[in-house]
Coordinates of C-alpha atoms in Angstrom, one line a residue:
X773 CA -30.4 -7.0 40.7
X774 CA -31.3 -8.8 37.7
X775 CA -34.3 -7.4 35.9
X776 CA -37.1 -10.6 36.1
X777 CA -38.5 -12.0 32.7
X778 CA -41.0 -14.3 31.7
X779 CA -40.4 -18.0 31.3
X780 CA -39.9 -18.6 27.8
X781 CA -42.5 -21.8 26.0
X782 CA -40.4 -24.9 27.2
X783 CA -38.8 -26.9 24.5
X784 CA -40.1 -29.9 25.4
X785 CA -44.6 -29.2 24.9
X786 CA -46.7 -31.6 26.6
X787 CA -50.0 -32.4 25.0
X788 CA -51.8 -29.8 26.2
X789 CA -49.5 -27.2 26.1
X790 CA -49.7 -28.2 22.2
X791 CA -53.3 -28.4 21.9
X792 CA -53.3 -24.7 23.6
X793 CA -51.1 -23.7 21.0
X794 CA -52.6 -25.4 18.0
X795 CA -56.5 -24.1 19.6
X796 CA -54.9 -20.6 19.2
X797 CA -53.4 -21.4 15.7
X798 CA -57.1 -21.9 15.1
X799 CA -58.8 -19.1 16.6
X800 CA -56.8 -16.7 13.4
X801 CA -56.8 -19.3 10.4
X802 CA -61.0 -20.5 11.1
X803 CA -61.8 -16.9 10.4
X804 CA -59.4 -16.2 7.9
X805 CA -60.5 -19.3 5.9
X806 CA -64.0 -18.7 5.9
X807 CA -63.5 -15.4 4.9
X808 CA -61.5 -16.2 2.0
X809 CA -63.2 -15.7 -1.2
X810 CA -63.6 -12.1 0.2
X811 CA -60.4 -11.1 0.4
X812 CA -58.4 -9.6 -2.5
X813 CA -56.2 -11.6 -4.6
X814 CA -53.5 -9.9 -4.0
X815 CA -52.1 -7.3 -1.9
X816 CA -48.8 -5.9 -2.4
X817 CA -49.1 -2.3 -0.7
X818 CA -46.5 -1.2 1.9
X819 CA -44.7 -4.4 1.1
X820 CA -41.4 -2.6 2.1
X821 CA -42.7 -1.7 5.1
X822 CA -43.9 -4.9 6.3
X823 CA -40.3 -6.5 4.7
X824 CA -38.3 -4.1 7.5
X825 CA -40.5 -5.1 9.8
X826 CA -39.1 -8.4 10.2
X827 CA -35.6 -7.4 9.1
X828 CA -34.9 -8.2 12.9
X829 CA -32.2 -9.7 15.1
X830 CA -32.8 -13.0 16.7
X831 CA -35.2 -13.2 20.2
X832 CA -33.1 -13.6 23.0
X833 CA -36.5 -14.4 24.8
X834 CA -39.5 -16.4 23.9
X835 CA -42.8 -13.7 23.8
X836 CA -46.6 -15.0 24.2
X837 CA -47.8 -16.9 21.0
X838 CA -50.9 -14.9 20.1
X839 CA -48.3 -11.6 19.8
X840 CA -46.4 -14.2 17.7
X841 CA -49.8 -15.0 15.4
X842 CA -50.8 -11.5 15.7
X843 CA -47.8 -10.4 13.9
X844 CA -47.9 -13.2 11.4
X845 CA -52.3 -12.6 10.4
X846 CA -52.0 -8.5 11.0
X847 CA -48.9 -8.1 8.9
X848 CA -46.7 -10.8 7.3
X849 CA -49.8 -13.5 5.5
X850 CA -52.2 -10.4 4.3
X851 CA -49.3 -7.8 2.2
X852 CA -48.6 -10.8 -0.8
X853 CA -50.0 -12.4 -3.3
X854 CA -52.9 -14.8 -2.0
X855 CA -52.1 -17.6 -3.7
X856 CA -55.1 -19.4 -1.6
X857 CA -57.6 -17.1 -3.6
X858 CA -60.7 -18.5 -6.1
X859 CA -59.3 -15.1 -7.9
X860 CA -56.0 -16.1 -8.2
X861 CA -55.5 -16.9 -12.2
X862 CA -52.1 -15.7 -12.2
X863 CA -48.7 -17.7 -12.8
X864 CA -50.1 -21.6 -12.2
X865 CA -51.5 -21.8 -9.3
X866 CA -50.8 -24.0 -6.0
X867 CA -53.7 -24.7 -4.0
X868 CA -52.8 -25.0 0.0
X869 CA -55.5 -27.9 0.5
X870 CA -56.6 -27.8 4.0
X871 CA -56.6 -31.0 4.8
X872 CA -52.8 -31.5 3.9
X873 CA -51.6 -29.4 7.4
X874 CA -53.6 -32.5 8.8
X875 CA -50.8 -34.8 7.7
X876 CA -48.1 -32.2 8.3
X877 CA -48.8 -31.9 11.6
X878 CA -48.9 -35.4 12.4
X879 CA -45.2 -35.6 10.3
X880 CA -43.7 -32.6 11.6
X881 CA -44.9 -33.6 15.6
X882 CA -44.1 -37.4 15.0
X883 CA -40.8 -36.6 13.5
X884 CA -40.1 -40.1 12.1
X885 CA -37.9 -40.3 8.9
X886 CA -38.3 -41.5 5.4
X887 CA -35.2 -41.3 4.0
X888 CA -34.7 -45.2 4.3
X889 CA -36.4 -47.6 4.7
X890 CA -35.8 -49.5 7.7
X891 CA -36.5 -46.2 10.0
X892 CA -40.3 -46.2 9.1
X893 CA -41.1 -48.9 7.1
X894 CA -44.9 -47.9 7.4
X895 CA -44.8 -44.4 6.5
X896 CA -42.4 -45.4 3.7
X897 CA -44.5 -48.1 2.3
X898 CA -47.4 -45.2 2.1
X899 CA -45.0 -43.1 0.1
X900 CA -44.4 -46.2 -1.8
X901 CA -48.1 -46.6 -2.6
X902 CA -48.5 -42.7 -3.8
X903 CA -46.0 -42.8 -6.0
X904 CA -46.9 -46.2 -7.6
X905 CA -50.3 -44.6 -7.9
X906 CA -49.0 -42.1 -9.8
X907 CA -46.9 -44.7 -12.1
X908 CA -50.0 -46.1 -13.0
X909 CA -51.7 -42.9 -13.8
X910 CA -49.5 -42.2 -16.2
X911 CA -49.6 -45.8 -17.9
X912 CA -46.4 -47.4 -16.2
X913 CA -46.0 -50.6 -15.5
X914 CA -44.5 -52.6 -12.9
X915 CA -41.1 -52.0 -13.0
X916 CA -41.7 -48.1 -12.8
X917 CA -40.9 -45.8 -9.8
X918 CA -40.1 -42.2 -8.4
X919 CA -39.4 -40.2 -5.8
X920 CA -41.3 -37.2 -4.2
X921 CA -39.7 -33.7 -3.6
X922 CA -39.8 -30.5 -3.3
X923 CA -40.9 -28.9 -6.5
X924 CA -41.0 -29.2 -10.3
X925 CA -37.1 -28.2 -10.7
X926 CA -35.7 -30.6 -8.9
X927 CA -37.9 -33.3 -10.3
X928 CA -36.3 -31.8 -13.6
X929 CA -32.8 -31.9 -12.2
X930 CA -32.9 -35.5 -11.2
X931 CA -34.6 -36.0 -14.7
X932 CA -31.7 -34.6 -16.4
X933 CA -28.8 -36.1 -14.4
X934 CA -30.4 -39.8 -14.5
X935 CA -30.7 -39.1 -18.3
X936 CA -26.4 -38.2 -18.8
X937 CA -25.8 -40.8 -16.4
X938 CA -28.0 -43.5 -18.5
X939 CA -27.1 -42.2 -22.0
X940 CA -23.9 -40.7 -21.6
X941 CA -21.9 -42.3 -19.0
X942 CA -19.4 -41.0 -17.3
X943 CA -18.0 -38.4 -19.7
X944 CA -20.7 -35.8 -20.5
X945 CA -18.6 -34.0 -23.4
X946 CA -20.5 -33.0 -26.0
X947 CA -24.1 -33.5 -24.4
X948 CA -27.0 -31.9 -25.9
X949 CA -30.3 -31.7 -24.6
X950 CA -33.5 -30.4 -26.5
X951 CA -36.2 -28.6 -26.1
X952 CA -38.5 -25.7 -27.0
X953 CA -39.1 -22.3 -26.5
X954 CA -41.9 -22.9 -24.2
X955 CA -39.9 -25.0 -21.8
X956 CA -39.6 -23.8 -17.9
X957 CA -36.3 -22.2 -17.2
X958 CA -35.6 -24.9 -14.7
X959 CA -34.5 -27.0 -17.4
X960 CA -31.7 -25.2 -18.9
X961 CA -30.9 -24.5 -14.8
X962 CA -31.0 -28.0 -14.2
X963 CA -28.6 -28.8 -17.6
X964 CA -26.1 -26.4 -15.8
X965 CA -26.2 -27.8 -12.4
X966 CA -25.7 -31.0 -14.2
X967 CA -22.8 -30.1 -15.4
X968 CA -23.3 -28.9 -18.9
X969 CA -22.4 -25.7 -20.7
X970 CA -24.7 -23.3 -21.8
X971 CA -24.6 -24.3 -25.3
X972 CA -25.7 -28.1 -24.4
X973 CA -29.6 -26.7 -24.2
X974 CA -30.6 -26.3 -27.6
X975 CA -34.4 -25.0 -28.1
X976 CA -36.3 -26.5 -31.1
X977 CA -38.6 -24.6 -32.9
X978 CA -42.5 -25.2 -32.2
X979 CA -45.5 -25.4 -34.5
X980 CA -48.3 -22.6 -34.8
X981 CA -49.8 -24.3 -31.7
X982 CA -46.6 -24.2 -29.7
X983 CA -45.6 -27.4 -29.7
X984 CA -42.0 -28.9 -30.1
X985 CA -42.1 -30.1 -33.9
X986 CA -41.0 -33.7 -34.1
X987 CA -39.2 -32.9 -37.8
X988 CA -37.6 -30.4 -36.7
X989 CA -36.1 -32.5 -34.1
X990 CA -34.7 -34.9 -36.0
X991 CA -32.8 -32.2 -38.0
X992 CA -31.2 -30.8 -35.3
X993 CA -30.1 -34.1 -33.9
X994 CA -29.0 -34.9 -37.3
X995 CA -27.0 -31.8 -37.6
X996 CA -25.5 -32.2 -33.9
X997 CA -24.6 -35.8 -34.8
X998 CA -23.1 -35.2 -38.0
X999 CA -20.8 -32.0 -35.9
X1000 CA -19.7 -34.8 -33.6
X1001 CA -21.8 -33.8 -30.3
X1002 CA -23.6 -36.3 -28.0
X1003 CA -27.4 -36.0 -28.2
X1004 CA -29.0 -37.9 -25.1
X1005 CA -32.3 -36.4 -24.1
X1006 CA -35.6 -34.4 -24.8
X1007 CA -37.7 -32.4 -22.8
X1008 CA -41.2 -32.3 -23.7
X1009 CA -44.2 -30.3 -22.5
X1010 CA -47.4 -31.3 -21.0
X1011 CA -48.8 -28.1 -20.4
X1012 CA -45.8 -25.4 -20.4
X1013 CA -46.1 -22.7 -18.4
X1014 CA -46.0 -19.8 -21.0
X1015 CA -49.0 -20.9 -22.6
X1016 CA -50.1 -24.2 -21.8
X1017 CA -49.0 -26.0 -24.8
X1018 CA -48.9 -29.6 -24.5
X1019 CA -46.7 -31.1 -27.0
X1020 CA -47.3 -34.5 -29.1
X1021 CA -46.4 -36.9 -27.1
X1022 CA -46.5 -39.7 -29.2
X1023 CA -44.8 -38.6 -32.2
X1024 CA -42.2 -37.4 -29.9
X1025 CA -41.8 -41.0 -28.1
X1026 CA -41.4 -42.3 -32.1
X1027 CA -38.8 -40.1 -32.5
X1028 CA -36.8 -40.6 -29.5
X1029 CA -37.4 -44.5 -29.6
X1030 CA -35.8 -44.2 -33.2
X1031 CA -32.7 -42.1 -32.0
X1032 CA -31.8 -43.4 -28.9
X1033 CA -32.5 -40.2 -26.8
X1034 CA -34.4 -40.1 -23.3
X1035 CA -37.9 -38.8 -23.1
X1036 CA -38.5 -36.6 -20.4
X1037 CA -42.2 -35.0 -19.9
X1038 CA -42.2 -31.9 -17.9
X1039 CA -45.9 -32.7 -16.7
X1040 CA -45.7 -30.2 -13.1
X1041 CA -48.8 -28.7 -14.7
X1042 CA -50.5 -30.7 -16.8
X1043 CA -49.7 -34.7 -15.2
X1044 CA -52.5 -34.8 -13.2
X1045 CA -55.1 -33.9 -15.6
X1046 CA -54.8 -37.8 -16.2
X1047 CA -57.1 -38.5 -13.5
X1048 CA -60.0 -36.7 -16.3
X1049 CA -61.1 -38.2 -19.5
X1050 CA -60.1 -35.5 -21.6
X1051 CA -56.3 -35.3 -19.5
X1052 CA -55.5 -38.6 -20.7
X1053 CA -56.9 -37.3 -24.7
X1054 CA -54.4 -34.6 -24.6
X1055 CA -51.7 -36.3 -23.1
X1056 CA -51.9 -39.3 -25.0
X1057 CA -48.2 -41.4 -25.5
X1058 CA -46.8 -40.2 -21.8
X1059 CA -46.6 -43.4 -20.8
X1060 CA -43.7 -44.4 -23.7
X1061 CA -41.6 -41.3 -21.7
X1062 CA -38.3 -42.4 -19.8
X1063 CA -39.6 -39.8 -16.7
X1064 CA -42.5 -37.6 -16.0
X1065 CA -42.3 -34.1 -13.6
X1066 CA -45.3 -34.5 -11.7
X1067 CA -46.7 -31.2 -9.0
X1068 CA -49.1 -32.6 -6.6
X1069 CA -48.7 -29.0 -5.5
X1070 CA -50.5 -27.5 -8.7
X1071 CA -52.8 -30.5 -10.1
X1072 CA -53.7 -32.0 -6.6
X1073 CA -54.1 -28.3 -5.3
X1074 CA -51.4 -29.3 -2.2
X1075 CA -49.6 -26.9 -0.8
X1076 CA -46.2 -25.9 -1.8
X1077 CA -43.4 -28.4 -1.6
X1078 CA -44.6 -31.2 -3.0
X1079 CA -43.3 -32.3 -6.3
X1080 CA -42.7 -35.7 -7.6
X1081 CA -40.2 -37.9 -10.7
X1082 CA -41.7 -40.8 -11.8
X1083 CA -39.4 -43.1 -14.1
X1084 CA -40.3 -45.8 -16.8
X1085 CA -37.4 -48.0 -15.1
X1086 CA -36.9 -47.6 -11.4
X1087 CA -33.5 -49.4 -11.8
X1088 CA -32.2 -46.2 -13.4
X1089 CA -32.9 -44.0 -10.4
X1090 CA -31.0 -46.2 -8.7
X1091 CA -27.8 -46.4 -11.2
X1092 CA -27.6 -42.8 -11.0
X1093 CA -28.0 -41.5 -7.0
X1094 CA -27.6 -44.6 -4.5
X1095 CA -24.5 -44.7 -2.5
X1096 CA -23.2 -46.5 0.3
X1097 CA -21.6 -45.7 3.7
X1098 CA -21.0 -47.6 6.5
X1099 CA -23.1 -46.0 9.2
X1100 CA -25.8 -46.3 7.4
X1101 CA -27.8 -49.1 7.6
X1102 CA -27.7 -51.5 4.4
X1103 CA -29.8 -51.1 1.2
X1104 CA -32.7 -52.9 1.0
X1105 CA -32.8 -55.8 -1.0
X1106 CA -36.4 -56.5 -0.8
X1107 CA -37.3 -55.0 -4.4
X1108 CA -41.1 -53.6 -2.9
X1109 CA -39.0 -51.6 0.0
X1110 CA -37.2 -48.6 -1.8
X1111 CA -34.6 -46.6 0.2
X1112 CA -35.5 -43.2 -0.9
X1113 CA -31.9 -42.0 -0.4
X1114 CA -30.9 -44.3 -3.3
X1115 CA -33.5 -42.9 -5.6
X1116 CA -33.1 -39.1 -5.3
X1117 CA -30.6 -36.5 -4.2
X1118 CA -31.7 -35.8 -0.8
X1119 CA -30.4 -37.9 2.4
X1120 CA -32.4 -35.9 5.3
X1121 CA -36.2 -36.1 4.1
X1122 CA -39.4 -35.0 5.8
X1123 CA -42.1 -37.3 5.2
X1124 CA -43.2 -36.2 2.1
X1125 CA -45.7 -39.0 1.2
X1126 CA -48.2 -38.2 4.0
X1127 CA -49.5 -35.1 3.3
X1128 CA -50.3 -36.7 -0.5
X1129 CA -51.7 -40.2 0.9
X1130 CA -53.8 -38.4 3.4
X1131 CA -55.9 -36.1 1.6
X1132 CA -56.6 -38.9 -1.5
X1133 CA -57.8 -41.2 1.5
X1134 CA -60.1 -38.3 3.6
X1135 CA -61.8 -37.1 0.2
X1136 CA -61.2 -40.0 -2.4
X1137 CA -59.7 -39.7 -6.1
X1138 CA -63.3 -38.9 -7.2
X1139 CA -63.1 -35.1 -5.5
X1140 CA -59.8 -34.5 -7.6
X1141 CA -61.4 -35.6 -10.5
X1142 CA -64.4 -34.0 -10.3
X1143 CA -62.5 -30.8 -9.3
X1144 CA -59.9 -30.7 -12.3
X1145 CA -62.6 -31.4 -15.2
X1146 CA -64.5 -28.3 -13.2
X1147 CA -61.4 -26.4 -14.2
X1148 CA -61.1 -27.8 -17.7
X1149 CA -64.7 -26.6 -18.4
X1150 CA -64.0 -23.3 -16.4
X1151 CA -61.4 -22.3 -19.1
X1152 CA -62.9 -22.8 -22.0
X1153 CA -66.0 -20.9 -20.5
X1154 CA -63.5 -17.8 -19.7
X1155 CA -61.6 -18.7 -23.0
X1156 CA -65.0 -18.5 -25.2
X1157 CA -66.5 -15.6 -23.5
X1158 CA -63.1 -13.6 -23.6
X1159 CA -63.4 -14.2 -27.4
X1160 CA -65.9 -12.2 -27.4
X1161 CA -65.1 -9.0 -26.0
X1162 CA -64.1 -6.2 -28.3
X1163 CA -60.9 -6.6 -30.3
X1164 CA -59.6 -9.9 -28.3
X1165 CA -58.0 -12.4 -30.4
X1166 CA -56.8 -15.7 -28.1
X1167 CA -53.4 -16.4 -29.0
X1168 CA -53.2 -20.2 -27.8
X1169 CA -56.3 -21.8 -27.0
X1170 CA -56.7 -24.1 -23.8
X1171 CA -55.6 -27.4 -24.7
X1172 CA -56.0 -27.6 -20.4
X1173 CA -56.8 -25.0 -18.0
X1174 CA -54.5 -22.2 -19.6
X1175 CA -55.0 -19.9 -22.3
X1176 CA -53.5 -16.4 -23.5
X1177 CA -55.2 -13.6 -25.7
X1178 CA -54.3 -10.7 -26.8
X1179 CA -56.5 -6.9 -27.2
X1180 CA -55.9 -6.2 -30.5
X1181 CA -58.1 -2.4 -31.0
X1182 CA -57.7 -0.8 -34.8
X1183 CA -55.5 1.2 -35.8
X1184 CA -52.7 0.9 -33.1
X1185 CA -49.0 -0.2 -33.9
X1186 CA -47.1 -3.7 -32.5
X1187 CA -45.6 -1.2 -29.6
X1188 CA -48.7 0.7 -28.8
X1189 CA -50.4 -3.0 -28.5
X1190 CA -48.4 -4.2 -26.2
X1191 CA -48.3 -1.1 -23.7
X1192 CA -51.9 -1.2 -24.0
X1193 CA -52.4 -4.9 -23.0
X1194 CA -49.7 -4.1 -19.9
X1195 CA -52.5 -1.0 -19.0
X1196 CA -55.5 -3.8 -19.5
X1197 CA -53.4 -6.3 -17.3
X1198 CA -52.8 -3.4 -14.7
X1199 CA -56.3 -2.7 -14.6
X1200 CA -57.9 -5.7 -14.2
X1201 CA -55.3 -6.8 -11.5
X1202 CA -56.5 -3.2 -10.0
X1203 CA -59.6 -4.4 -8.7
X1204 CA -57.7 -6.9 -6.8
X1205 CA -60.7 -9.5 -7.2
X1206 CA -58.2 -11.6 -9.7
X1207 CA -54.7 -12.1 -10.3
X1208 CA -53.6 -12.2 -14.1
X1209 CA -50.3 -12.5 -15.4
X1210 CA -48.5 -12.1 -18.8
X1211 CA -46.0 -12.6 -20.6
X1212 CA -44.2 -12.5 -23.8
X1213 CA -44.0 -15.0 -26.8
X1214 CA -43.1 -15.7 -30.5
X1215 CA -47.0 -15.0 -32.0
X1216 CA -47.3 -17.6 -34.3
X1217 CA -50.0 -15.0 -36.0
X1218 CA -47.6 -12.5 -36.2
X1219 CA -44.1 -13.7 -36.6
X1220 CA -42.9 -11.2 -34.0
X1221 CA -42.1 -11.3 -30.1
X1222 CA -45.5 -10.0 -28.6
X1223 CA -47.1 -9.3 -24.7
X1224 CA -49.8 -11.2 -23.9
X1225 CA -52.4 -11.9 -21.2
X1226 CA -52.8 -15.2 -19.6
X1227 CA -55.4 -17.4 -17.5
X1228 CA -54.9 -20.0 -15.6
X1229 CA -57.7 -21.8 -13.7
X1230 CA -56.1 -24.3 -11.7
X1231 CA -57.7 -23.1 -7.6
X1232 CA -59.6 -25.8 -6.4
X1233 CA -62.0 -22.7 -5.2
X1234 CA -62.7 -20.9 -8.5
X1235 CA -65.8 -21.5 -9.9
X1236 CA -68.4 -19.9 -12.0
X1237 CA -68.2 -16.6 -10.4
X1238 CA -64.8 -16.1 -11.2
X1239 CA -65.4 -16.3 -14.5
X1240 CA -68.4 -13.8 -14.3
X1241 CA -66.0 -11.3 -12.7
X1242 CA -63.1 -11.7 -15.0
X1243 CA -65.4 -10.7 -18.0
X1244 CA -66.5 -7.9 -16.0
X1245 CA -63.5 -6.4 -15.2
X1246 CA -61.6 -6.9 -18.3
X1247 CA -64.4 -5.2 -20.3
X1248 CA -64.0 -2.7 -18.3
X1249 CA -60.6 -2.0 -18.5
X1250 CA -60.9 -2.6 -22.3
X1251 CA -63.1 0.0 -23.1
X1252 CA -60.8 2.7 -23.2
X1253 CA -57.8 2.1 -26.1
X1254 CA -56.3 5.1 -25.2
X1255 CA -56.4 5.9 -21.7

C-alpha cells in the first residue's frame, strides 16, 4: 500500500489561502526589517556550505511554507552581501525600497501584461507617465521617449543598437564607438552583442579629473576617419562607476553635434541626481544627448530590476526594434499609446512601470529629493573627514556621492602601497559594520596603474552615523603601516 503524503498548496490560492501565506511572509521580513541597521553588512562565511545546501533536485512534493521561509531567513538571505544595509558603501548601491514589493505584488498576483498596449491600456499609460517623467527630468521635450528594463546593460545595449541602426544603417563595417577608461564594461559587451568586433570600442583618454577629453575626441575621430572607419557614437559618463567621474556634458554634445556622432549618457548612477539642485549643476548639457541609461534601481533606491533608456527622439526606438506579426494585435497608431514591444527588445514583459509609479505616488518626488541631496552632503562629509586621517590623499573627489582615496604612509614603495590599502580595505570590511570596495585606476597624480579605496553613499538608510563609523574603523585599520 501506498505510503500517504500530505496535500501539496493547491495551484489555484484563494484569497485567504494567500493572505495566510503573505501574513507568514510577514511574520520573518517585520523582524528582519526592523532589525536592519544591526545586522552586518556583509556576511560571506560558510558561503559554500549554504551554496550545497540548495544544490538540490527538484520537490516531487509541496512541504509547509514556514519550512520553506525558514530555510530562505535561517540560511539563504543572511550568508551574502546585505545590499539592504545603511553600511553598505560598496560597489553602487541598490536600495530594495519597501514599498516597491507593494506594487509587485499587485503585478505579479494581477498578472496583466504590458508588452502592448491594447492588453492593459491603464497600466501601460502609468508606465507611459514614468518614463515621460523621466524625459522631462532630463530636459526632453515632447517628442522624447523610453522604455523601462531590467538593468543598466541592457539600457546600454538598446543604446548602442538604436545608435548603428540610426547612424550606420544596415552595414555596420567599420563602426567605431568611443569612450573612456572609466566606462562600465557593459558597454564594450553591449558593442559585441551588437555585432561589432572588439576593435570597434575605442577608449579615449580622460583628463586629471577623469573625464573623457572632448580634444582628444576629435583626434581620434579624425584619425579613424581619415583610416576609412565609420565613427557613429559616444558614450559618456554621468557618474562612472570606477570613480564617479561625470564627464562634460556640454562640450561633448558640441562635439558630437559638429561630427555627426550619437550622444549616449551612461547616467545608471548619476541620472537621478537631477531631481537635486546641485544634480542638474554637474550634469549640465544631458538634455542635448541622443539617449540617457537611467537605474531607478540605484538613484530611486528600487529594488533590483529596474532600469530604464530614455531617447531625445522616440521615433528612433521605434526605427530600430518594432516588428510586425500577424497574431499580434496591430500597432498603435495613437502617437500617446506606445506598444512597448516596438520600443525595446523584449516581447514578454512584467509590468515594470508599477513598482516605479507607486512608490513616487505613496511618498511624493520630495522624499527622493530630499534623500539624494542627504547623500550628496553625506559624501563630502566622509570625503572631507577621510582627508584628514593620517597619510590619505583622495584620489577623485565626489563630484556626486562617490569618491576614492588612497593611504599613502612614508617611506613605502608603489607595490607596498597598494598591498597595504588591500590590508586597510580588508580591515575595515572586517568589522562588517560597512562594505567598501576598490579598485584599480590610471592615478592621474602618479602616472601609474594604482589600488584604491572607494565610497559610495547611495542607501536611502545611511546617514550620519555611517559616516561616524567609517572614520572609526578606517583609523583604526590605518594605524598600523606595517602590520
Amino acid at each position: 500500500m501506498p505510503r500517504p503524503f500530505r496535500r501539496p498548496a493547491p495551484l489555484e490560492l484563494g484569497g485567504a489561502e494567500l493572505r495566510d501565506l503573505v501574513s507568514a511572509c510577514m511574520d520573518r521580513l517585520a523582524p528582519w526589517l526592523d532589525g536592519l541597521a544591526e545586522e552586518p553588512a556583509h556576511s560571506l562565511d560558510g558561503s559554500h556550505k549554504v551554496a550545497r545546501a540548495f544544490d538540490e533536485p527538484m520537490p516531487e512534493r509541496g512541504v509547509p511554507f514556514r519550512r520553506v521561509l525558514a530555510r530562505l531567513f535561517d540560511r539563504a538571505i543572511p550568508i551574502s552581501l546585505n545590499t539592504a544595509s545603511p553600511g553598505y558603501l560598496a560597489y553602487i548601491p541598490g536600495g530594495g525600497l519597501p514599498s516597491t514589493a507593494l506594487a509587485d505584488l499587485i503585478a505579479d498576483v494581477t498578472n496583466r501584461y504590458t508588452g502592448l498596449w491594447m492588453p492593459a491600456p491603464g497600466l501601460v499609460q502609468l508606465e507611459i507617465s514614468v518614463i515621460r517623467w523621466f524625459c522631462s527630468l532630463a530636459g526632453y521635450g515632447p517628442s522624447s521617449g523610453g522604455w523601462l528594463c531590467s538593468g543598466g546593460s541592457i539600457a546600454n545595449l538598446a543604446a548602442v543598437v538604436a545608435a548603428r541602426e540610426a547612424k550606420l544603417g544596415e552595414d555596420p563595417g567599420g563602426a567605431v564607438l568611443y569612450t573612456s577608461e572609466g566606462a562600465h564594461h557593459s558597454i564594450a559587451k553591449a558593442a559585441r552583442v551588437a555585432g561589432l568586433p572588439r576593435r570597434a570600442t575605442r577608449i579615449v583618454p580622460a583628463s586629471g579629473s577623469f573625464q573623457l577629453r572632448p580634444d582628444e575626441l576629435e583626434k581620434a575621430v579624425a584619425e579613424d576617419r581619415a583610416a576609412g572607419n565609420r565613427p557613429f557614437m559616444v558614450v559618456a559618463q554621468a557618474g562612472s562607476t570606477p570613480v564617479g567621474a561625470v564627464d562634460d556634458l556640454a562640450a561633448l554634445s558640441d562635439v558630437c553635434a559638429d561630427l555627426g556622432l550619437w550622444l549616449h549618457v551612461d547616467a545608471a548612477y548619476g541620472g537621478f541626481f537631477l531631481l537635486t539642485e546641485r544634480g542638474r549643476a554637474a550634469l549640465a548639457g544631458i538634455e542635448r544627448a541622443d539617449s540617457i541609461t537611467l537605474d531607478p534601481h540605484k538613484g530611486l533606491f528600487l529594488p533590483y530590476g529596474t532600469g530604464c533608456l530614455i531617447v531625445k527622439d522616440l521615433s528612433t526606438l521605434r526605427a530600430t526594434f518594432a516588428e510586425t506579426a500577424a497574431y499580434l494585435p496591430p500597432s498603435q497608431e495613437d502617437e500617446d499609446h506606445w506598444n512597448f514591444a516596438d520600443l525595446g527588445l523584449e516581447l514578454s514583459r512584467p509590468a515594470r512601470g508599477l513598482r516605479i509609479w507607486l512608490p513616487l505616488w505613496l511618498h511624493g518626488a520630495a522624499a527622493f529629493r530630499e534623500a539624494l541631496d542627504e547623500k550628496l552632503d553625506l559624501a563630502r562629509s566622509a570625503a572631507t573627514r577621510v582627508r584628514a586621517l593620517p597619510g590619505v590623499r583622495i584620489v577623485a573627489e565626489p563630484e556626486l556621492s562617490l569618491f576614492a582615496f588612497r593611504v599613502e604612509p612614508p617611506d613605502m614603495g608603489a607595490a607596498e602601497l597598494d598591498a597595504f590599502n588591500r590590508r586597510v580595505l580588508a580591515r575595515v570590511n572586517q568589522k562588517k559594520r560597512l562594505m567598501l570596495t576598490g579598485t584599480t585606476l590610471r592615478d592621474p597624480a602618479l602616472g601609474e596603474e594604482v589600488f584604491v579605496i572607494r565610497v559610495c553613499v547611495l542607501c536611502f538608510r545611511t546617514h550620519a552615523d555611517r559616516i561616524d563609523m567609517l572614520i572609526e574603523d578606517l583609523s583604526e585599520a590605518i594605524a598600523d603601516p606595517r602590520g
